[in-house]
Amino acid sequence: MSDAATASPAPAPARRARVAEALLPPLVALLVSVVAGDLLILAVGQSPGAVYRLMLEGTWGNAYGFAQVLYKTTTLVCTGLAVAVGLRAGLFNIGAEGQLAAGGLGAALVGLALPAGTTGLIAIPLCTVAAFAAGGAVGYVPGVLRARWGAHEVITTIMLNFIVLAFLSWILTGRLRVPETVHTHAIHAGALPRLSAWWAPFHGSAANASLFIVLVAAAATSWYLFHTSRGYELRAVGLQPEAAESGGVNVGNTWIRALALSGALAGLGGINFVLGYEHYYEEGFATGAGFLGIAVALVGRSNPLGVVLAALFFATLSQGGLAINALVPKQMVDALQGVVILAMAASVPEVRRLLTLRRRAR
Amino acid sequence: MSMVLAFLAQTLRIAVPYLFAAAGGVLAERSGIISLTLEGFMLGGAFSAMLGSYWSGNPWVGVLAGLAGGLALGLVHAVATIRYKADQVVSGIAINLLAVGLTRYFLKLVFDSSSNSPRVPGFSAGTSTTALVSGLLHNPLIPLGLVAVPAVAWLLYRTPFGLRVRAVGEHPEAAATLGVSVKRVRYVAVALSGALAALGGTYLSLDQHQFTDGMSAGRGFIALAAIIFGRWDPMRAALACLFFAAAETLQIQLQAMQAIPGQFVQMIPYVLTIVALVGVVGRAVPPAALGRE
């Protein structure tokens, strides 16, 4: 099977061409999705301009809407980084949803185990590490399966999604859950403050301090990928595993490390819901965030900064759906997410082909 | 006796959508195109079949509409992956999300509901034991589902087209050298896989006489698991489908006894697929050109 990130060992193209190759596909995808959006809006007899204006007003146009965008961005940065780290190593992690859910339960279990009144200075790092570790443990499995047995990670991560979600459900329904619900009791310690505690206009929004933790994680991921020898090895394996191998890199171990880190980053996202928002683990909180993480990583071109921007875009789209619901069914944005990914997938090789043609023509 | 009969009938009813989807998936995968799309094909088929039946009042029109819906989604996937050389995994995920999004959008638009359609004409089947068995006779999609896999096996192994599909999936360059149009064969295989998998979805919505949001519920991935567990052979994939369906039936019947937690039974297909990939029961080797251009 092919890997989106590995297929681009162009022979040292000029910097401008490289920038064009990185930025053109997202622009094409954006354009295609706007056209598709127009069609869906016109299908209900509304004016696209009015709908898009409403979408902007409901997201970036007021404090609450913007805070909600930030809340949704937080989770998507994590699953987006998870997929991006995998792609950089030439691996496709489709299991971010299960890893995110495992991270959430990990954080909640630690938060429940700690005695009430534990200071946040201790509880928050412990819960955060638990989320990171739980996601990492789930990511480690497909890494080992790929490195030791050659089982392709696309299939194993999909299958593990179902296995992990069923397993978490079993743990939850055992004795953790509050009767008649699908969530645990509230954690005793480790809750993160909401952003509205510092800035009143955000009142009522779920946006919380995990945003900062996640942004630090994004910066750290960028540093790891581009400024450490481990990160260099990871990217080398992603570009040319055979070449990296003969260069002395242990490809199998790099795969394991990459998928474990990938899972850990997805798991970290669990703190946004559990520590920052509801203060309990609830079945289904991760639904859809894994697949959206793929969209985020693709549009962000597997670059941590790009991932943050792409997460902001998809969070805006998702929150914007609620804002336009009076004019157009909010389900429109679900369809648009698919369109963006499809357009992105189709335009990456097409843009590369056209740019190569142009270079040759000169 | 009636227990056994009920068990078999129930297993069959659960297996039919898997069989359709696996039949379609085998065809596409053997041509070299990855079938992560089955879930989306099923969901799209379920919705368009419901819509066809709703507007015409005739479930057979629903079947045709289901086929058309799957064909359309299949063609989108084919154009993206074959014409534009989109990454097949990414395109597959996009098709699945697109199916979820479009069915939700039009469910809201046409029926003003975010959960389910109204009751539409379908193929009846009750829930009591006798109704379960007689229901098998009243739903023409059940025998069709049983025929689907052998038909695909015949197509693959006994016809010139099937030979081309296998050649294109194993060694596209060699096939091209012999004058086979790799692209055309793959277009047809993927479009057919969309239509076949959509029949699985059609079965779901017409059997329940309505469409509910997300009603494919991971069945497309179970079918993919069956394909891999069956090592890309249609008949072995069908056996895997039947086995997974039997496990599900057993779980439903054991639910009252709480013998094994249902969650562990749900894991069976997925665990077995990983086991097959790891090679514990003989290595599952995919078609050589799967996922490549």
XYZ file of C-alpha atoms in Angstrom:
655
model
C 0.000 0.000 0.000
C 1.197 3.512 -0.632
C 1.996 6.124 1.935
C 1.110 9.736 1.350
C 4.335 11.066 2.814
C 6.764 8.674 1.224
C 5.847 9.263 -2.367
C 7.622 12.584 -2.708
C 11.361 12.097 -3.100
C 11.501 14.640 -5.903
C 15.080 15.211 -7.101
C 15.934 18.339 -5.111
C 13.397 20.771 -6.565
C 13.997 24.459 -6.097
C 12.676 25.977 -2.893
C 9.908 27.846 -4.705
C 8.704 24.691 -6.406
C 8.727 22.911 -3.062
C 6.637 25.632 -1.471
C 4.234 25.507 -4.407
C 3.996 21.746 -4.103
C 3.215 22.070 -0.400
C 0.697 24.906 -0.565
C -1.145 24.396 -3.858
C -2.995 21.177 -2.921
C -4.614 22.663 0.215
C -5.698 25.688 -1.831
C -7.169 23.444 -4.532
C -8.916 21.388 -1.862
C -10.315 24.542 -0.276
C -11.598 25.750 -3.638
C -13.217 22.414 -4.462
C -14.884 22.235 -1.050
C -16.240 25.781 -1.421
C -17.752 24.813 -4.773
C -19.222 21.635 -3.252
C -20.504 23.702 -0.330
C -22.153 26.140 -2.747
C -23.942 23.267 -4.458
C -25.215 21.859 -1.163
C -26.367 25.335 -0.070
C -28.061 26.062 -3.388
C -29.802 22.685 -3.094
C -31.788 24.068 -0.143
C -32.402 27.357 -1.938
C -30.175 29.507 0.253
C -27.551 32.034 -0.724
C -23.997 30.739 -0.263
C -22.765 34.211 0.664
C -25.262 34.526 3.487
C -24.430 31.055 4.797
C -20.676 31.623 4.787
C -21.152 35.010 6.487
C -23.237 33.360 9.185
C -20.581 30.687 9.574
C -17.882 33.301 10.140
C -20.044 35.319 12.524
C -20.797 32.219 14.580
C -17.147 31.217 14.882
C -14.585 34.007 14.622
C -17.182 36.753 14.962
C -17.996 36.363 18.647
C -16.119 35.380 21.775
C -18.140 32.265 22.620
C -18.005 30.886 19.092
C -14.290 31.512 18.878
C -13.691 29.807 22.218
C -15.639 26.778 20.984
C -13.425 26.732 17.893
C -10.401 26.714 20.201
C -11.884 23.823 22.183
C -12.399 21.742 19.067
C -9.002 22.775 17.730
C -7.314 21.350 20.826
C -8.428 17.768 20.180
C -7.816 18.009 16.438
C -4.253 19.268 16.913
C -3.549 16.073 18.854
C -5.067 13.611 16.405
C -3.618 15.646 13.523
C -0.125 15.521 15.042
C -0.577 11.801 15.610
C -1.309 11.144 11.950
C 1.402 13.592 10.848
C 4.137 11.887 12.884
C 3.093 8.574 11.359
C 3.124 9.972 7.822
C 6.586 11.454 8.378
C 7.780 7.918 9.142
C 5.940 6.573 6.112
C 3.206 5.015 8.256
C -0.516 5.531 8.189
C -2.059 5.655 11.653
C -5.816 5.272 11.239
C -6.212 4.314 14.892
C -6.178 7.801 16.406
C -9.779 7.484 17.566
C -9.077 4.477 19.769
C -5.835 6.028 20.997
C -7.624 9.269 21.869
C -10.298 7.361 23.765
C -7.665 5.326 25.617
C -5.884 8.552 26.553
C -9.116 9.962 27.910
C -9.764 6.899 30.037
C -6.139 6.896 31.219
C -6.438 10.484 32.409
C -9.772 9.755 34.072
C -8.494 6.645 35.876
C -5.602 8.579 37.398
C -7.897 11.465 38.253
C -10.251 9.031 39.998
C -7.444 7.238 41.832
C -5.965 10.394 43.300
C -7.400 11.555 46.625
C -9.690 14.548 46.453
C -7.864 17.783 47.111
C -4.587 16.722 45.479
C -2.960 19.884 44.240
C -3.214 20.501 40.520
C 0.553 20.895 40.392
C 0.829 17.162 40.967
C -2.484 15.872 39.639
C -2.486 17.617 36.263
C 0.948 16.351 35.187
C 0.099 12.840 36.395
C -3.201 12.745 34.508
C -1.581 14.235 31.404
C 1.211 11.683 31.443
C -1.393 8.941 31.889
C -3.257 10.120 28.777
C -0.001 10.285 26.830
C 1.079 6.832 28.030
C -2.291 5.148 27.428
C -2.407 6.425 23.847
C 1.218 5.457 23.384
C 0.556 1.925 24.590
C -2.215 1.550 22.012
C 0.056 2.960 19.294
C 2.933 0.691 20.320
C 0.979 -2.444 19.338
C 0.648 -1.770 15.574
C 4.271 -0.597 15.654
C 5.438 -3.966 16.914
C 3.059 -5.821 14.593
C 4.555 -3.951 11.629
C 8.195 -4.114 12.677
C 8.288 -7.720 13.853
C 5.677 -9.427 11.683
C 5.189 -7.105 8.743
C 1.456 -6.710 9.427
C 0.443 -3.558 7.610
C -0.420 -0.724 9.995
C -3.348 0.555 7.912
C -5.244 -2.651 8.575
C -4.034 -3.260 12.132
C -4.798 0.282 13.303
C -8.323 0.067 11.860
C -8.881 -3.301 13.517
C -7.343 -2.069 16.773
C -9.749 0.874 16.781
C -12.641 -1.540 17.153
C -10.784 -3.756 19.608
C -9.715 -0.854 21.824
C -13.128 0.797 21.811
C -14.778 -2.505 22.749
C -12.177 -3.064 25.464
C -12.661 0.423 26.908
C -16.404 -0.138 26.854
C -15.904 -3.350 28.800
C -13.788 -1.572 31.423
C -16.340 1.201 31.687
C -19.405 -1.009 32.007
C -17.638 -3.287 34.507
C -17.976 -1.069 37.527
C -16.625 2.346 36.638
C -19.690 3.920 35.174
C -22.391 5.883 36.879
C -25.467 3.624 36.592
C -27.733 4.343 33.596
C -25.003 6.388 31.871
C -21.944 5.682 29.740
C -19.588 7.880 31.753
C -17.469 7.558 34.881
C -17.829 9.574 38.082
C -16.154 12.972 38.132
C -12.397 12.896 38.679
C -11.223 13.847 42.180
C -8.218 15.821 41.022
C -6.506 17.012 37.881
C -9.183 19.313 36.476
C -7.848 22.046 34.197
C -9.203 25.599 34.405
C -11.355 26.860 31.594
C -10.185 29.833 29.561
C -13.240 31.745 30.777
C -11.630 31.813 34.227
C -9.135 34.293 32.791
C -11.273 36.014 30.216
C -14.948 36.408 31.021
C -16.331 36.737 27.441
C -15.427 33.064 26.892
C -18.056 32.233 29.528
C -19.984 29.043 28.791
C -17.413 27.646 26.390
C -15.545 24.402 26.971
C -12.223 25.893 25.875
C -9.673 25.201 28.576
C -6.024 25.259 29.534
C -5.260 21.992 27.762
C -4.964 24.156 24.643
C -1.623 25.424 25.977
C -0.388 21.924 26.848
C -1.300 20.779 23.353
C 0.412 23.729 21.674
C 3.553 22.966 23.670
C 3.257 19.361 22.449
C 3.009 20.623 18.860
C 6.152 22.720 19.306
C 7.937 19.793 20.935
C 6.898 17.505 18.073
C 8.268 19.998 15.572
C 11.534 20.179 17.511
C 11.707 16.390 17.736
C 11.081 15.885 14.031
C 13.403 18.554 12.694
C 16.071 19.128 15.341
C 16.907 15.761 16.890
C 18.745 12.796 15.439
C 15.813 10.507 16.320
C 13.519 12.778 14.359
C 15.946 12.811 11.460
C 15.985 9.013 11.479
C 12.201 8.954 11.566
C 11.961 11.193 8.516
C 14.719 9.293 6.723
C 12.793 6.046 7.225
C 9.687 7.771 5.914
C 11.408 8.925 2.741
C 13.464 5.835 1.912
C 13.436 2.931 4.379
C 16.050 0.959 2.415
C 18.415 3.915 2.220
C 17.921 4.656 5.926
C 18.596 1.015 6.737
C 21.883 0.988 4.862
C 22.667 4.306 6.517
C 22.608 2.461 9.827
C 19.092 3.291 11.006
C 17.111 0.478 12.623
C 13.945 0.772 10.554
C 11.838 -1.567 12.700
C 12.612 0.264 15.924
C 11.972 3.586 14.231
C 8.553 2.363 13.120
C 7.735 1.253 16.657
C 8.929 4.561 18.099
C 6.970 6.534 15.501
C 3.688 4.711 16.050
C 4.055 4.794 19.843
C 4.690 8.558 19.700
C 1.822 8.896 17.245
C -0.537 7.073 19.600
C 0.725 9.046 22.578
C 0.009 12.361 20.842
C -3.513 11.194 20.012
C -3.954 10.010 23.613
C -2.850 13.403 24.911
C -5.954 14.852 23.255
C -8.025 13.007 25.861
C -7.198 15.633 28.476
C -9.184 18.245 26.551
C -12.482 16.505 27.219
C -11.692 14.736 30.482
C -9.547 17.229 32.427
C -10.749 20.384 30.723
C -14.418 19.977 29.908
C -16.614 17.335 31.552
C -14.176 16.043 34.193
C -15.210 12.469 33.487
C -14.566 9.882 30.775
C -17.538 9.294 28.526
C -17.898 6.615 25.885
C -17.954 8.120 22.408
C -16.229 11.419 23.192
C -13.566 10.576 20.611
C -15.979 9.659 17.802
C -14.874 11.076 14.468
C -11.797 12.859 15.831
C -9.468 10.169 14.497
C -10.624 10.410 10.908
C -10.653 14.191 11.106
C -7.065 13.961 12.345
C -6.204 12.415 8.985
C -7.783 15.380 7.229
C -5.891 17.767 9.507
C -2.542 16.060 8.896
C -3.061 15.969 5.119
C -4.099 19.587 4.791
C -1.357 20.580 7.249
C 1.122 18.677 5.067
C 2.407 16.688 8.074
C 4.036 19.810 9.447
C 3.249 20.657 13.110
C 2.587 24.327 12.370
C 0.509 23.327 9.365
C -1.354 20.869 11.595
C -2.270 23.616 14.078
C -3.570 25.834 11.264
C -5.459 22.966 9.628
C -6.961 22.002 13.008
C -8.156 25.587 13.371
C -9.747 25.340 9.914
C -11.569 22.055 10.566
C -12.639 23.205 14.035
C -14.078 26.340 12.445
C -15.933 24.219 9.907
C -17.288 21.972 12.656
C -18.383 24.828 14.927
C -19.606 26.754 11.882
C -22.033 23.940 11.147
C -23.902 24.786 14.338
C -24.025 28.470 13.383
C -25.612 27.903 9.958
C -28.120 25.330 11.102
C -31.001 27.794 10.774
C -30.378 28.191 7.030
C -28.751 24.905 5.995
C -28.640 21.556 7.818
C -25.465 21.534 9.914
C -24.764 18.070 8.487
C -23.443 19.917 5.451
C -20.059 20.245 7.134
C -19.848 16.466 7.613
C -20.084 16.062 3.857
C -17.626 18.896 3.259
C -15.020 17.191 5.446
C -15.153 14.225 3.089
C -14.895 16.519 0.079
C -11.833 18.287 1.493
C -10.019 14.999 2.108
C -10.938 13.622 -1.299
C -9.866 16.809 -3.077
C -6.665 16.860 -1.054
C -5.888 13.239 -1.908
C -6.512 13.818 -5.596
C -4.708 17.155 -5.886
C -1.439 16.161 -4.179
C -0.278 13.803 -6.976
C -1.934 15.932 -9.666
C -0.186 19.127 -8.560
C 3.117 17.255 -8.377
C 2.582 15.871 -11.887
C 1.703 19.274 -13.341
C 4.643 20.982 -11.627
C 7.006 18.315 -12.951
C 5.594 18.769 -16.448
C 6.180 22.511 -16.195
C 9.746 22.026 -14.984
C 10.488 19.687 -17.849
C 8.944 22.085 -20.379
C 11.410 24.803 -19.438
C -34.443 -28.332 16.433
C -36.176 -24.976 16.275
C -33.283 -23.547 18.289
C -30.839 -24.743 15.653
C -33.038 -23.509 12.856
C -33.411 -20.128 14.499
C -29.663 -19.959 14.976
C -28.988 -20.741 11.324
C -31.633 -18.340 10.087
C -30.331 -15.567 12.290
C -26.744 -16.213 11.214
C -27.775 -16.037 7.600
C -29.605 -12.768 8.076
C -26.606 -11.208 9.774
C -24.230 -12.619 7.161
C -25.991 -11.289 4.051
C -24.674 -7.701 4.207
C -21.176 -9.025 4.935
C -21.406 -11.359 1.950
C -22.398 -8.590 -0.455
C -19.683 -6.267 0.811
C -17.010 -8.958 0.830
C -17.942 -9.987 -2.719
C -17.497 -6.402 -3.878
C -14.372 -5.857 -1.822
C -12.614 -8.955 -3.144
C -13.220 -7.782 -6.699
C -11.725 -4.322 -6.124
C -8.808 -5.577 -4.053
C -7.921 -8.252 -6.571
C -7.726 -5.499 -9.205
C -5.250 -3.660 -6.981
C -7.506 -1.017 -5.418
C -7.801 -0.990 -1.611
C -11.326 -1.471 -0.272
C -11.449 0.752 2.797
C -14.506 2.154 1.051
C -16.902 -0.733 1.744
C -18.350 1.009 4.798
C -19.200 4.110 2.776
C -20.579 2.095 -0.152
C -22.899 0.242 2.231
C -24.121 3.379 3.940
C -24.669 5.174 0.642
C -26.479 2.130 -0.760
C -28.690 1.850 2.313
C -29.731 5.480 1.975
C -30.351 5.591 -1.751
C -32.284 2.314 -1.589
C -34.509 3.749 1.123
C -35.010 6.900 -0.939
C -35.897 4.918 -4.069
C -38.364 2.792 -2.188
C -39.864 5.848 -0.471
C -40.441 7.795 -3.670
C -41.684 4.905 -5.784
C -43.444 2.824 -3.159
C -41.753 -0.226 -4.643
C -38.850 -1.956 -2.883
C -37.458 -3.195 -6.210
C -36.980 0.387 -7.309
C -35.198 0.750 -3.986
C -32.835 -2.055 -4.951
C -32.064 -0.333 -8.257
C -31.545 2.980 -6.474
C -29.222 1.266 -4.007
C -27.196 -0.150 -6.868
C -27.031 3.280 -8.485
C -25.904 4.913 -5.257
C -23.112 2.399 -4.772
C -22.093 2.681 -8.399
C -21.864 6.459 -8.075
C -19.695 6.307 -4.943
C -17.580 3.594 -6.552
C -16.988 5.801 -9.573
C -15.962 8.733 -7.374
C -13.397 6.473 -5.685
C -12.283 5.150 -9.072
C -11.820 8.597 -10.585
C -9.895 9.811 -7.536
C -7.578 6.820 -7.314
C -7.208 5.849 -10.978
C -7.483 9.130 -12.900
C -5.922 11.373 -10.229
C -3.757 8.697 -8.565
C -5.007 9.743 -5.130
C -3.688 7.685 -2.244
C -6.150 4.800 -2.034
C -6.264 4.747 1.751
C -6.955 8.470 1.973
C -9.549 8.352 -0.790
C -11.216 5.406 0.931
C -11.492 7.304 4.186
C -12.811 10.326 2.324
C -15.492 8.198 0.624
C -16.593 6.884 4.013
C -16.818 10.383 5.491
C -18.553 11.624 2.361
C -21.166 8.871 2.657
C -21.766 9.716 6.327
C -22.017 13.432 5.551
C -24.212 13.194 2.467
C -26.656 10.705 4.004
C -26.973 12.898 7.105
C -27.436 16.013 5.014
C -30.125 14.566 2.793
C -31.822 12.780 5.691
C -32.227 16.181 7.296
C -33.164 17.855 4.040
C -35.731 15.349 2.805
C -37.194 14.041 6.059
C -36.212 16.778 8.522
C -34.690 14.189 10.829
C -31.186 13.671 12.132
C -31.756 10.058 13.129
C -33.987 8.061 10.789
C -36.270 8.026 7.769
C -39.978 7.212 7.920
C -41.101 3.649 7.271
C -40.709 2.680 3.631
C -41.785 -0.377 1.632
C -39.217 -3.138 2.067
C -38.841 -6.873 2.260
C -40.573 -8.156 5.375
C -39.192 -10.442 8.000
C -40.443 -10.898 11.517
C -38.495 -11.646 14.653
C -40.157 -14.839 15.913
C -38.548 -18.147 14.968
C -41.037 -19.126 12.291
C -41.124 -15.630 10.907
C -37.350 -15.656 10.898
C -37.251 -18.740 8.731
C -40.102 -17.762 6.464
C -38.612 -14.281 6.252
C -35.676 -15.815 4.465
C -38.048 -16.796 1.697
C -39.717 -13.410 1.499
C -36.565 -11.378 1.166
C -35.118 -11.864 -2.317
C -31.893 -10.176 -1.246
C -31.002 -13.161 0.948
C -30.669 -15.714 -1.884
C -29.031 -12.970 -3.944
C -26.502 -12.455 -1.173
C -25.735 -16.154 -1.086
C -25.196 -16.141 -4.831
C -23.078 -12.983 -4.879
C -19.863 -14.569 -3.663
C -19.901 -17.653 -5.916
C -20.747 -15.303 -8.786
C -17.693 -13.179 -8.053
C -15.579 -16.326 -7.682
C -16.796 -17.499 -11.077
C -16.124 -14.067 -12.554
C -12.599 -13.993 -11.144
C -11.505 -17.526 -11.959
C -13.585 -18.544 -14.973
C -13.947 -15.527 -17.228
C -11.506 -13.483 -19.353
C -12.496 -10.383 -17.408
C -11.600 -12.119 -14.138
C -8.234 -13.117 -15.516
C -7.611 -9.489 -16.413
C -8.664 -8.344 -12.946
C -6.206 -10.743 -11.324
C -3.435 -9.850 -13.773
C -3.942 -6.143 -13.175
C -3.901 -6.709 -9.430
C -0.746 -8.800 -9.425
C 1.352 -7.331 -12.188
C -0.163 -4.306 -13.966
C 2.931 -3.707 -16.120
C 2.803 -7.209 -17.549
C -0.933 -6.920 -18.148
C -0.426 -3.608 -19.927
C 2.262 -5.159 -22.112
C -0.271 -7.775 -23.215
C -2.665 -5.046 -24.261
C -4.955 -5.025 -21.235
C -6.173 -1.566 -20.297
C -5.221 -1.491 -16.619
C -7.305 1.595 -15.973
C -10.440 0.278 -17.640
C -10.333 -3.038 -15.788
C -9.870 -1.221 -12.473
C -12.687 1.247 -13.230
C -15.071 -1.632 -13.854
C -13.882 -3.592 -10.803
C -14.228 -0.637 -8.433
C -17.604 0.419 -9.833
C -18.882 -3.159 -9.488
C -17.530 -3.339 -5.957
C -19.479 -0.182 -5.129
C -22.678 -1.673 -6.517
C -22.215 -5.015 -4.759
C -21.355 -3.502 -1.378
C -24.300 -1.135 -1.775
C -26.601 -4.159 -2.073
C -25.435 -5.060 1.426
C -26.579 -1.641 2.586
C -29.780 -1.998 0.578
C -30.485 -5.207 2.443
C -30.094 -3.365 5.759
C -32.465 -0.503 5.026
C -35.096 -2.528 3.169
C -35.057 -5.268 5.808
C -35.661 -2.700 8.534
C -38.004 -0.669 6.340
C -36.123 2.496 7.164
C -32.754 4.195 7.089
C -31.104 5.130 10.360
C -28.060 7.374 10.675
C -24.835 5.375 10.464
C -26.700 2.096 10.012
C -23.759 0.345 8.335
C -22.202 0.428 11.826
C -18.755 -0.879 10.939
C -20.031 -3.773 8.777
C -17.890 -2.636 5.869
C -14.814 -3.035 8.023
C -15.912 -6.477 9.170
C -16.285 -7.420 5.498
C -12.761 -6.116 4.877
C -11.576 -8.187 7.821
C -13.268 -11.227 6.260
C -11.497 -10.571 2.961
C -8.101 -10.443 4.632
C -8.894 -13.406 6.882
C -10.015 -15.247 3.738
C -6.729 -14.305 2.073
C -8.395 -12.457 -0.813
C -10.196 -15.591 -2.022
C -13.960 -15.008 -2.460
C -15.122 -18.372 -1.119
C -12.811 -18.295 1.893
C -13.888 -14.698 2.542
C -17.501 -15.885 2.449
C -16.732 -18.559 5.015
C -15.162 -15.888 7.213
C -18.325 -13.790 6.820
C -20.473 -16.722 7.912
C -18.176 -17.399 10.835
C -18.268 -13.776 12.006
C -22.051 -13.769 11.636
C -22.355 -16.986 13.643
C -20.245 -15.469 16.422
C -22.521 -12.445 16.462
C -25.616 -14.618 16.576
C -24.156 -16.619 19.422
C -23.469 -13.413 21.300
C -27.036 -12.199 20.828
C -28.397 -15.534 22.032
C -26.006 -15.713 24.971
C -26.640 -12.145 25.987
C -29.218 -13.194 28.560
C -26.726 -15.588 30.160
C -23.875 -13.076 30.326
C -21.424 -15.918 29.635
C -18.865 -13.787 27.791
C -19.052 -10.003 27.780
C -20.508 -8.896 24.444
C -17.547 -6.604 23.896
C -15.218 -9.571 23.555
C -17.427 -11.229 20.979
C -17.449 -7.945 19.033
C -13.661 -8.085 18.934
C -13.508 -11.519 17.267
C -13.361 -10.475 13.586
C -10.782 -7.781 14.258
C -8.542 -9.928 16.428
C -8.667 -12.768 13.905
C -7.700 -10.392 11.102
C -4.619 -9.258 12.994
C -3.796 -12.891 13.749
C -4.061 -13.675 10.045
C -1.831 -10.731 9.118
C 0.754 -11.726 11.695
C 0.767 -15.156 10.142
C -0.222 -17.412 13.022
C -2.590 -19.372 10.791
C -0.695 -19.077 7.541
C 0.318 -15.714 6.206
C -2.262 -13.526 4.474
C -0.506 -12.155 1.389
C -2.356 -9.389 -0.452
C -2.439 -9.002 -4.255
C 1.026 -7.812 -5.248
C -0.069 -4.531 -6.795
C -2.594 -3.641 -4.057
C -2.371 0.076 -3.347
C 0.216 0.756 -6.019
C -0.420 2.749 -9.145
